[in-house]
PDB file of C-alpha atoms in Angstrom:
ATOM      1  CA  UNK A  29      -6.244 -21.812 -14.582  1.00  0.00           C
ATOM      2  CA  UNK A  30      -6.502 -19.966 -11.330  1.00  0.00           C
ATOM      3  CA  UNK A  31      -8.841 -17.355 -11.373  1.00  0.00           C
ATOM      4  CA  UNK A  32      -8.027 -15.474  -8.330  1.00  0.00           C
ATOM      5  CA  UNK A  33      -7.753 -14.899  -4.600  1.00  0.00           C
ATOM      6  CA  UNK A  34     -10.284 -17.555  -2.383  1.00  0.00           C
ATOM      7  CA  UNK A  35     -10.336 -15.792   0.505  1.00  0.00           C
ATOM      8  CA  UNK A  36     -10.460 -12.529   1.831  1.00  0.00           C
ATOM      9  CA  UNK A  37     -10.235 -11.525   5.544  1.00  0.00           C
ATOM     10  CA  UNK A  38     -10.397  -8.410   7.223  1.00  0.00           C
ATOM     11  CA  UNK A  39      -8.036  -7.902   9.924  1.00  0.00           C
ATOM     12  CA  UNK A  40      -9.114  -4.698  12.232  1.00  0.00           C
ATOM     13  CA  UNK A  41      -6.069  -3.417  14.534  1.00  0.00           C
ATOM     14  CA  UNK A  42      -5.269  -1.213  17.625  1.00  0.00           C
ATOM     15  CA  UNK A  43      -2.441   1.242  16.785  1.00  0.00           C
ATOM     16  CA  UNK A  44      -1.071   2.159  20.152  1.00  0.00           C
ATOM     17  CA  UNK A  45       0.853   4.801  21.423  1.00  0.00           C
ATOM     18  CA  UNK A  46       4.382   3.979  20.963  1.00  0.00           C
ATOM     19  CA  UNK A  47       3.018   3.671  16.629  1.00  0.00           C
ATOM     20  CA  UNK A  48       1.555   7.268  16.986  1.00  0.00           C
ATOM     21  CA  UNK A  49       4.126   8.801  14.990  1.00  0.00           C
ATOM     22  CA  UNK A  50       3.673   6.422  12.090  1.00  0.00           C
ATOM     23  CA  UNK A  51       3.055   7.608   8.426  1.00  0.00           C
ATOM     24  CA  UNK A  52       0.254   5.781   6.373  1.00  0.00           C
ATOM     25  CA  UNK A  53       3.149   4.527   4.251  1.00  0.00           C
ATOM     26  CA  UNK A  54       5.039   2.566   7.297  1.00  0.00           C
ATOM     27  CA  UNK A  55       1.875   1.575   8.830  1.00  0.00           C
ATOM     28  CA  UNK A  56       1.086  -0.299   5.894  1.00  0.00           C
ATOM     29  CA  UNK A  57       4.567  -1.785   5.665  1.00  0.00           C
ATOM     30  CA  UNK A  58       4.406  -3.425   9.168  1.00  0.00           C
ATOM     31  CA  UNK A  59       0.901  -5.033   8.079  1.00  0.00           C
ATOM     32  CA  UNK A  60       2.392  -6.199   4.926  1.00  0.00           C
ATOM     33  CA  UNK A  61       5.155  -7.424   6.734  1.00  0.00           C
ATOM     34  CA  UNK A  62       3.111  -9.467   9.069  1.00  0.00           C
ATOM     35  CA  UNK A  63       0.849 -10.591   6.426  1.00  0.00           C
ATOM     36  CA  UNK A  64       3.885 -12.058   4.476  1.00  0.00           C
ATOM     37  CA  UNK A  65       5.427 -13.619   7.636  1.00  0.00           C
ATOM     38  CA  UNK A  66       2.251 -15.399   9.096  1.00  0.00           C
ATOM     39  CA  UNK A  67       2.193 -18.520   7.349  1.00  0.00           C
ATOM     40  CA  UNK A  68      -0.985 -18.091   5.001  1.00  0.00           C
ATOM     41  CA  UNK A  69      -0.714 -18.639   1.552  1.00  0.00           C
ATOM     42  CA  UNK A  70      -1.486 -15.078   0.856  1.00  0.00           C
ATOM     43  CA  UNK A  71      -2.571 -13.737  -3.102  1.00  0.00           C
ATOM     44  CA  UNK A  72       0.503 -11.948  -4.134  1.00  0.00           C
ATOM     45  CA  UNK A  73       0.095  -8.432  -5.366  1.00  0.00           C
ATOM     46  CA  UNK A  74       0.510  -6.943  -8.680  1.00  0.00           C
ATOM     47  CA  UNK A  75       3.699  -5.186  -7.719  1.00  0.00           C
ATOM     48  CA  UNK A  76       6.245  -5.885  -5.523  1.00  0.00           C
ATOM     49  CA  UNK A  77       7.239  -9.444  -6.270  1.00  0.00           C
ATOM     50  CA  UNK A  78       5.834 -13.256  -4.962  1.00  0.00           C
ATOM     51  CA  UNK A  79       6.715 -11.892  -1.394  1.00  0.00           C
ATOM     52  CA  UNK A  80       4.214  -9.221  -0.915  1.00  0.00           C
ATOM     53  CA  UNK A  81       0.685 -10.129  -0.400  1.00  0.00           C
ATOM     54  CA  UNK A  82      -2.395  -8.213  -2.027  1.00  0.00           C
ATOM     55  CA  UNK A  83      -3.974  -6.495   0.058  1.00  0.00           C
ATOM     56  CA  UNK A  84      -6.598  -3.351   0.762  1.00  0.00           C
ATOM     57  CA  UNK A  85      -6.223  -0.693   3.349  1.00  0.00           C
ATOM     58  CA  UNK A  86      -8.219   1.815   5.701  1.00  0.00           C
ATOM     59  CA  UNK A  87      -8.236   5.472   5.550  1.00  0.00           C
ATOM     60  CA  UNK A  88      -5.266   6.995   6.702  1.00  0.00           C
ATOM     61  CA  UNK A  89      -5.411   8.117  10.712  1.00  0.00           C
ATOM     62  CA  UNK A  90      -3.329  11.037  11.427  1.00  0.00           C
ATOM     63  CA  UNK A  91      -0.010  11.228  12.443  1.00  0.00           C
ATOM     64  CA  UNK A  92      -0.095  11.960  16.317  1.00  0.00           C
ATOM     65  CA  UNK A  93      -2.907   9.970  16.853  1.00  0.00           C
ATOM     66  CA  UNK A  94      -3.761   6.014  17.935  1.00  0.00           C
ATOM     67  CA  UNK A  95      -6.419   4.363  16.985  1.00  0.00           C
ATOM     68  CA  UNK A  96      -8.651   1.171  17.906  1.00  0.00           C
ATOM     69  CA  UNK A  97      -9.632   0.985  13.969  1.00  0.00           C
ATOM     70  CA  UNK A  98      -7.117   0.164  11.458  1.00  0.00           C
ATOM     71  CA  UNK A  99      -8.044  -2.444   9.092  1.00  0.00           C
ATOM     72  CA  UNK A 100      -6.258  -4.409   6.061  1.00  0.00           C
ATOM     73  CA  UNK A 101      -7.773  -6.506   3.787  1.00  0.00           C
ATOM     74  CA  UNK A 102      -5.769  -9.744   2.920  1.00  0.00           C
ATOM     75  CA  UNK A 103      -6.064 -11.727  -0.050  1.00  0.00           C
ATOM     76  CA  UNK A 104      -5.799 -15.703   0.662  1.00  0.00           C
ATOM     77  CA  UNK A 105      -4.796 -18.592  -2.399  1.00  0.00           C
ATOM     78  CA  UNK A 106      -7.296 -20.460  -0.596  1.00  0.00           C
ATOM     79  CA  UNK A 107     -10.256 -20.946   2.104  1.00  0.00           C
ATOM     80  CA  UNK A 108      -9.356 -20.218   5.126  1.00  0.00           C
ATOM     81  CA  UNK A 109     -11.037 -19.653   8.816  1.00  0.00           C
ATOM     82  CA  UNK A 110     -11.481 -16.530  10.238  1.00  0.00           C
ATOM     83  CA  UNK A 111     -10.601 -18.206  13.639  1.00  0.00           C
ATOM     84  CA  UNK A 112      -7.340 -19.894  11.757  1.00  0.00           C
ATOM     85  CA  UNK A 113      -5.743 -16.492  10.274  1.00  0.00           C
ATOM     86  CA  UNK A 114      -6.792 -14.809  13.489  1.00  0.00           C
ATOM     87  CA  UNK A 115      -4.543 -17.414  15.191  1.00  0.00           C
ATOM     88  CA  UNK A 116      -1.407 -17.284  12.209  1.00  0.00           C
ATOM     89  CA  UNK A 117      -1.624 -13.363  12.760  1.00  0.00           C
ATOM     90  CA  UNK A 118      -1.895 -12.560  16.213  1.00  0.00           C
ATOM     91  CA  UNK A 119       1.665 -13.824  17.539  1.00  0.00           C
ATOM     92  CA  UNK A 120       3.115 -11.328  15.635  1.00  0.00           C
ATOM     93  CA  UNK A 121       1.529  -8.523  17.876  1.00  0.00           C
ATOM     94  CA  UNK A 122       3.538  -6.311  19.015  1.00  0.00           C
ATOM     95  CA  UNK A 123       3.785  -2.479  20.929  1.00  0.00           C
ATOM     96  CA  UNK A 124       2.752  -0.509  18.391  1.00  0.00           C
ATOM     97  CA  UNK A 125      -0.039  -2.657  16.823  1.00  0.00           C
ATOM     98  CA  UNK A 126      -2.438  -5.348  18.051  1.00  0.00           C
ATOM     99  CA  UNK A 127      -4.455  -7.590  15.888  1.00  0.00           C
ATOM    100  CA  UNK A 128      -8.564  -6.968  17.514  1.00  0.00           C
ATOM    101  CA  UNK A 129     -10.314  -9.214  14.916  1.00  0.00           C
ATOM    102  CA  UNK A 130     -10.346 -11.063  11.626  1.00  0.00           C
ATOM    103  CA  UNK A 131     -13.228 -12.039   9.756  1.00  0.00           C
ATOM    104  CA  UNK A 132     -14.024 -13.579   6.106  1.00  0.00           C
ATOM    105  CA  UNK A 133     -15.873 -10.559   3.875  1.00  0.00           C
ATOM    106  CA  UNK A 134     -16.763 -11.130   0.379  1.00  0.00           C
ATOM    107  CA  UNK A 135     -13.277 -11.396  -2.629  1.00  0.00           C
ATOM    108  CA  UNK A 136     -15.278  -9.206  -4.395  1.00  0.00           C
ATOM    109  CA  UNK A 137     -16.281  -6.137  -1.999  1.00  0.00           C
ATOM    110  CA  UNK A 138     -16.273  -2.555  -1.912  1.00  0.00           C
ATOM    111  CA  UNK A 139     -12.891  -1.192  -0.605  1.00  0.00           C
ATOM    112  CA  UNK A 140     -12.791  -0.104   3.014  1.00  0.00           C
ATOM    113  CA  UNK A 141     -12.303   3.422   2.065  1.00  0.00           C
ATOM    114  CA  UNK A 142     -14.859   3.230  -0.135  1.00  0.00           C
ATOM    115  CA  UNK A 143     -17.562   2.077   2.314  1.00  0.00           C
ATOM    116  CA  UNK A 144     -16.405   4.414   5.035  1.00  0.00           C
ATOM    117  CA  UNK A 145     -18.544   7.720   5.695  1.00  0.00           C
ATOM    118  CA  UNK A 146     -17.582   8.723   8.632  1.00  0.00           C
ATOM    119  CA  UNK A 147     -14.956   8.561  12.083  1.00  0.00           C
ATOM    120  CA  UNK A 148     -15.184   8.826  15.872  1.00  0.00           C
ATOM    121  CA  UNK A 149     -12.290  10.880  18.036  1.00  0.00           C
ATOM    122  CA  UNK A 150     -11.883  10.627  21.696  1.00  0.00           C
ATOM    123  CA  UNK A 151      -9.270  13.704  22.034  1.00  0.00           C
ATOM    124  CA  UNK A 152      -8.010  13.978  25.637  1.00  0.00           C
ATOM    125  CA  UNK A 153      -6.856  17.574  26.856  1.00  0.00           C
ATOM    126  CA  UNK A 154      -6.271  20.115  28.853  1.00  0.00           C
ATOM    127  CA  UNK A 155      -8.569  22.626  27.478  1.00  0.00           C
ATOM    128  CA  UNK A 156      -8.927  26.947  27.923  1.00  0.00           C
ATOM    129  CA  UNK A 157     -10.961  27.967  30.764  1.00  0.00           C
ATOM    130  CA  UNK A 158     -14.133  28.788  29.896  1.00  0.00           C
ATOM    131  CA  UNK A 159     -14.448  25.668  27.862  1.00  0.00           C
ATOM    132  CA  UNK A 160     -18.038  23.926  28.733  1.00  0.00           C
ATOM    133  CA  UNK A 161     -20.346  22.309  26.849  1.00  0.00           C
ATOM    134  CA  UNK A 162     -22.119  25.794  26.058  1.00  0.00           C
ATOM    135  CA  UNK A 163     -19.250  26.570  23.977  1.00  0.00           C
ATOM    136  CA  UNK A 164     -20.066  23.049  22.090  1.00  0.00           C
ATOM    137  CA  UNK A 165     -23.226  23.979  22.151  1.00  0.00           C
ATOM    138  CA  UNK A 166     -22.671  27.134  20.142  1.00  0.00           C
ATOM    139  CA  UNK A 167     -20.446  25.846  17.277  1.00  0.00           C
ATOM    140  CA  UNK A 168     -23.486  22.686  16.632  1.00  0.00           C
ATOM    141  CA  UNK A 169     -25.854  25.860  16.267  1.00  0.00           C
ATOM    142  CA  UNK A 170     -23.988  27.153  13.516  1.00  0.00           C
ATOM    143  CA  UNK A 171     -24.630  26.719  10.013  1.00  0.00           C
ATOM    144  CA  UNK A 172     -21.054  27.099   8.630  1.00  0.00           C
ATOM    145  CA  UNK A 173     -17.906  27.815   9.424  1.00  0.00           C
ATOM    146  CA  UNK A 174     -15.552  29.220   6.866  1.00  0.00           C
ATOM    147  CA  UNK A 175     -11.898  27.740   7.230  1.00  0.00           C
ATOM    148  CA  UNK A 176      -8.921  27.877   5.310  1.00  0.00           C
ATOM    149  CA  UNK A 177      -7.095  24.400   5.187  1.00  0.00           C
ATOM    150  CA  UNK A 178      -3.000  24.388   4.476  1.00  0.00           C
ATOM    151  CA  UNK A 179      -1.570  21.101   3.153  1.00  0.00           C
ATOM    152  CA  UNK A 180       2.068  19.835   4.175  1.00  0.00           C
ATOM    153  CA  UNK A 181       2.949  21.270   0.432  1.00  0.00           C
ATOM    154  CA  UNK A 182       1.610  24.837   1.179  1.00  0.00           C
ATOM    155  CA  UNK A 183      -1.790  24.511  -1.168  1.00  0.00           C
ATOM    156  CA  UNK A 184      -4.911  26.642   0.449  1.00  0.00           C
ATOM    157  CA  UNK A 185      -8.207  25.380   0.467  1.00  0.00           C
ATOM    158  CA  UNK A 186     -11.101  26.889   2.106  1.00  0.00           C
ATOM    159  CA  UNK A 187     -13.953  24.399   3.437  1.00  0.00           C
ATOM    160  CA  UNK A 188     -16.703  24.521   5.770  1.00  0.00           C
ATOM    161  CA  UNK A 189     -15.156  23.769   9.399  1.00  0.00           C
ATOM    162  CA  UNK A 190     -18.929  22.496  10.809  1.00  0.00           C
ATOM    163  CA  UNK A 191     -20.341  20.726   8.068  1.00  0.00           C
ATOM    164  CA  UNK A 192     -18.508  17.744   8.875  1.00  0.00           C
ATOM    165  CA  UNK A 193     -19.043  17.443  12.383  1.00  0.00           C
ATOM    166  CA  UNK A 194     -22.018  15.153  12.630  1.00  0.00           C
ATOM    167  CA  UNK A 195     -22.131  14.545  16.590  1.00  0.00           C
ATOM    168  CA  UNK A 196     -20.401  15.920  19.311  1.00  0.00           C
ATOM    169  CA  UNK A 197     -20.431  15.343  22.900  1.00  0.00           C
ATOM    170  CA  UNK A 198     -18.136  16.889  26.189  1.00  0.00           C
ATOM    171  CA  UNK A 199     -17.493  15.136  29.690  1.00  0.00           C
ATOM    172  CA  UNK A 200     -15.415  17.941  32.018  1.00  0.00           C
ATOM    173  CA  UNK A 201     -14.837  15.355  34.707  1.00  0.00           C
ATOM    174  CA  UNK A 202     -12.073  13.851  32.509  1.00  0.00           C
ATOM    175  CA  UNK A 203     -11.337  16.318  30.299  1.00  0.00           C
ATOM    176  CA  UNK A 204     -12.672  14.225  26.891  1.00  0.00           C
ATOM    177  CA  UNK A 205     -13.934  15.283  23.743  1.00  0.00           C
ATOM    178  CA  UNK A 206     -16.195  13.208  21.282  1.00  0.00           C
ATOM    179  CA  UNK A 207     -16.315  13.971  17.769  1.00  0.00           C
ATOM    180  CA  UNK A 208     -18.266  12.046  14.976  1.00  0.00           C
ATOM    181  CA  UNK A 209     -16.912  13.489  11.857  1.00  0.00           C
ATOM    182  CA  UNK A 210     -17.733  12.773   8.281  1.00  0.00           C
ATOM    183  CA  UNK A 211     -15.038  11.624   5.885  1.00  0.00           C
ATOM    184  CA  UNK A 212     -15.490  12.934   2.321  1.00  0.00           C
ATOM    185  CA  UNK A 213     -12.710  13.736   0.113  1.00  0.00           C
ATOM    186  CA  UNK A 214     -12.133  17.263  -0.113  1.00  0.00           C
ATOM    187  CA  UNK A 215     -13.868  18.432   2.833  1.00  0.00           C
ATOM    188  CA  UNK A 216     -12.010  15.965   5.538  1.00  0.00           C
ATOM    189  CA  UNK A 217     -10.746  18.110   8.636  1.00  0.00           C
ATOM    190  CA  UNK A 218      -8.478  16.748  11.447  1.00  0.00           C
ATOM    191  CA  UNK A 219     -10.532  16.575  14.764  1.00  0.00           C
ATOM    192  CA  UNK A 220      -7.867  18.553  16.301  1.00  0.00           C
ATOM    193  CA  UNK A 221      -8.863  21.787  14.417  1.00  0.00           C
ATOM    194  CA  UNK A 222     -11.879  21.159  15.076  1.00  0.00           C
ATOM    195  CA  UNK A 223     -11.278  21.267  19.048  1.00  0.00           C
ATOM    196  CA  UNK A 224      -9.552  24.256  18.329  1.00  0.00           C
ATOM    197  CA  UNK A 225     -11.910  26.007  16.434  1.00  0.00           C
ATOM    198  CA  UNK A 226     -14.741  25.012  19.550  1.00  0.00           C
ATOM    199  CA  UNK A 227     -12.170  26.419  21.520  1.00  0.00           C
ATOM    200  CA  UNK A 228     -11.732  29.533  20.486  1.00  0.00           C
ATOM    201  CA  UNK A 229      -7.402  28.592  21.146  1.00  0.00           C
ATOM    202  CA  UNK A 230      -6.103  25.150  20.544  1.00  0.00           C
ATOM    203  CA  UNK A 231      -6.161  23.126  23.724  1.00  0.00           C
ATOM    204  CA  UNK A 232      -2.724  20.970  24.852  1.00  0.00           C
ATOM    205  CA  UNK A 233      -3.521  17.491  23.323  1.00  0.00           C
ATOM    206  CA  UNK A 234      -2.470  14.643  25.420  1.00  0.00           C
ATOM    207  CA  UNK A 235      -4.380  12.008  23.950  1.00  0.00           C
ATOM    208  CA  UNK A 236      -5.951  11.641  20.190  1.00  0.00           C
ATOM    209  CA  UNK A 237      -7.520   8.235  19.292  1.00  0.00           C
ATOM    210  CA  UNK A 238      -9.659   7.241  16.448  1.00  0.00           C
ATOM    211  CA  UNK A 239     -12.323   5.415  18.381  1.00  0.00           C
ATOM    212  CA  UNK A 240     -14.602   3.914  15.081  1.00  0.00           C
ATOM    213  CA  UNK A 241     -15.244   4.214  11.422  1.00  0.00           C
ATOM    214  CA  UNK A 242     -18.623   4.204  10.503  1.00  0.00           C
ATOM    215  CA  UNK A 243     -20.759   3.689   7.038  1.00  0.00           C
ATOM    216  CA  UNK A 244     -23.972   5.499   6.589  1.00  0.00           C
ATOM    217  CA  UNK A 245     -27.349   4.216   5.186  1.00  0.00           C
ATOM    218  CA  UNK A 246     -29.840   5.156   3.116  1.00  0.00           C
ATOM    219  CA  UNK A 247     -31.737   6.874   5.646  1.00  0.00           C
ATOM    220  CA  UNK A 248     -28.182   8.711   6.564  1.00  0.00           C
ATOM    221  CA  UNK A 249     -27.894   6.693   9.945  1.00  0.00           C
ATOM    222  CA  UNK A 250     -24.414   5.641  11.022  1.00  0.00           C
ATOM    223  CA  UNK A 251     -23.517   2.159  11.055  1.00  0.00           C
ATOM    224  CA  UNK A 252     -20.239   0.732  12.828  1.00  0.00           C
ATOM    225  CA  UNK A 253     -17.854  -0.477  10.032  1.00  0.00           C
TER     226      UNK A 253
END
């Protein structure tokens, strides 16, 4: 009787600028896609007939932004290499994604949104004048921030704008903003209103990008995912 998937390998991808305007749901169609098509004897999932593969997905990145973190989990019939479904996977790169790694992980595992705490930004832009890193300075000093968060369906929920920002840093010579920001159900807020609150005015975006997802440990340090 077979008991289940052998294998299970993490692929990590770049989502580059001409997939910036991907939703969560096509993003995971196109890995899907390419999971089915490589050539490995993939688990199939519960739904969807023989031809779609199990598999586990990242938190969803924003539309608007790229990223150099998306990962899928696939679920293999049997053993396989890291090094062998890196090579059955990465032909099928394309412009909008790039397969960056694939390694073996544990079948049974926590999920990758499970284990992820927090995420780095890099947002590129042309920001108010005045903007310096005194004005960063100021918003890390507070203790809250009161916001009031719209979802796409119109729902209001207020949550604490500087909680979740967990590191921050500025470089003016090329116009670059780094935020660390914790990911928590609930509470998550887009990096960009976060600029925008620093601000005081929301700055003309030219560049968001989800640098790294981090886990935390016990003692609350973050570790890369």
């Amino acid at each position: 009787m077979n008991e289940g998937p052998k294998s299970r390998i993490r692929l990590k991808f770049a989502r580059l600028k001409p997939a910036e305007n991907f939703t969560h749901l096509e993003q995971i169609k196109t890995f899907r896609a390419r999971a089915a098509a490589c050539g490995l004897k993939f688990w199939p999932a519960k739904t969807g007939g023989p031809s779609a593969p199990k598999m586990a997905f990242g938190p969803a990145v924003s539309v608007g932004h790229e990223s150099l973190c998306e990962y899928a989990d696939l679920y293999l019939e049997e053993f396989v290499r890291e090094e062998a479904a890196f090579e059955k996977i990465q032909p099928l790169d394309d412009a909008n994604f790039r397969l960056l790694s694939a390694r073996r992980i544990p079948v049974f595992f926590p999920s990758i949104e499970a284990a992820v705490n927090a995420a780095e930004y890099f947002l590129e832009a042309g920001f108010p004048a005045g903007f310096s890193q005194a004005s960063l300075d100021a918003f890390m000093a507070l203790k809250s921030l009161p916001y009031e968060k719209v979802k796409a369906s119109g729902e209001r929920k207020a949550i604490d704008a500087r909680t979740p920002l967990l590191a921050a840093s500025w470089d003016p010579d090329s116009s670059l903003l780094k935020l660390t920001l914790r990911l928590e159900p609930g509470k998550t807020i887009k990096p960009e209103t976060v600029a925008e609150l620093i601000a005081g005015e929301r700055p003309a975006f030219r560049r968001i990008v989800r640098k790294e997802l981090y886990w935390m440990d016990s003692q609350g340090k973050l570790e890369v995912f």
